């Protein structure tokens, strides 16, 4: 009986450690800030049909606007750059302190990279993301990691 229950016991003991390992690896890949995907990204003409789908690639910051209903936040208007569709614009909402620390301004080039856990945002040509927008934990259960 003990031999049969050992794998179950090991799984129960190791599951929290694996979850902590996943969480720390995700957090360590974002050098500056982490936020919620649902609060951080949207399409300019977004319908109410759920999560915004973002294409991986380069984006240019068109404008930065304070978000009056969310003090301490700045909304960046982004436009896809070749080879992406330049007609489609997105907004990305970031903490004002992060915008200042990264010295983001109109004309800045960013790279958006969808991930299984959400979205990584980095400056174009820089591998390390400065912001991660994470999916709601309830949504992670339905996505392969």
Coordinates of C-alpha atoms in Angstrom, one line a residue, residues 39-40 66-74 93:
X39 CA -6.3 45.5 -17.7
X40 CA -3.3 46.3 -19.8
X66 CA -2.7 59.7 -18.6
X67 CA -5.7 57.5 -17.7
X68 CA -7.9 59.8 -15.5
X69 CA -10.0 56.9 -14.1
X70 CA -6.8 55.1 -13.0
X71 CA -4.3 57.5 -11.4
X72 CA -0.7 56.5 -11.9
X73 CA -1.4 54.8 -15.2
X74 CA -0.5 55.8 -18.8
X93 CA -1.7 50.6 -20.2

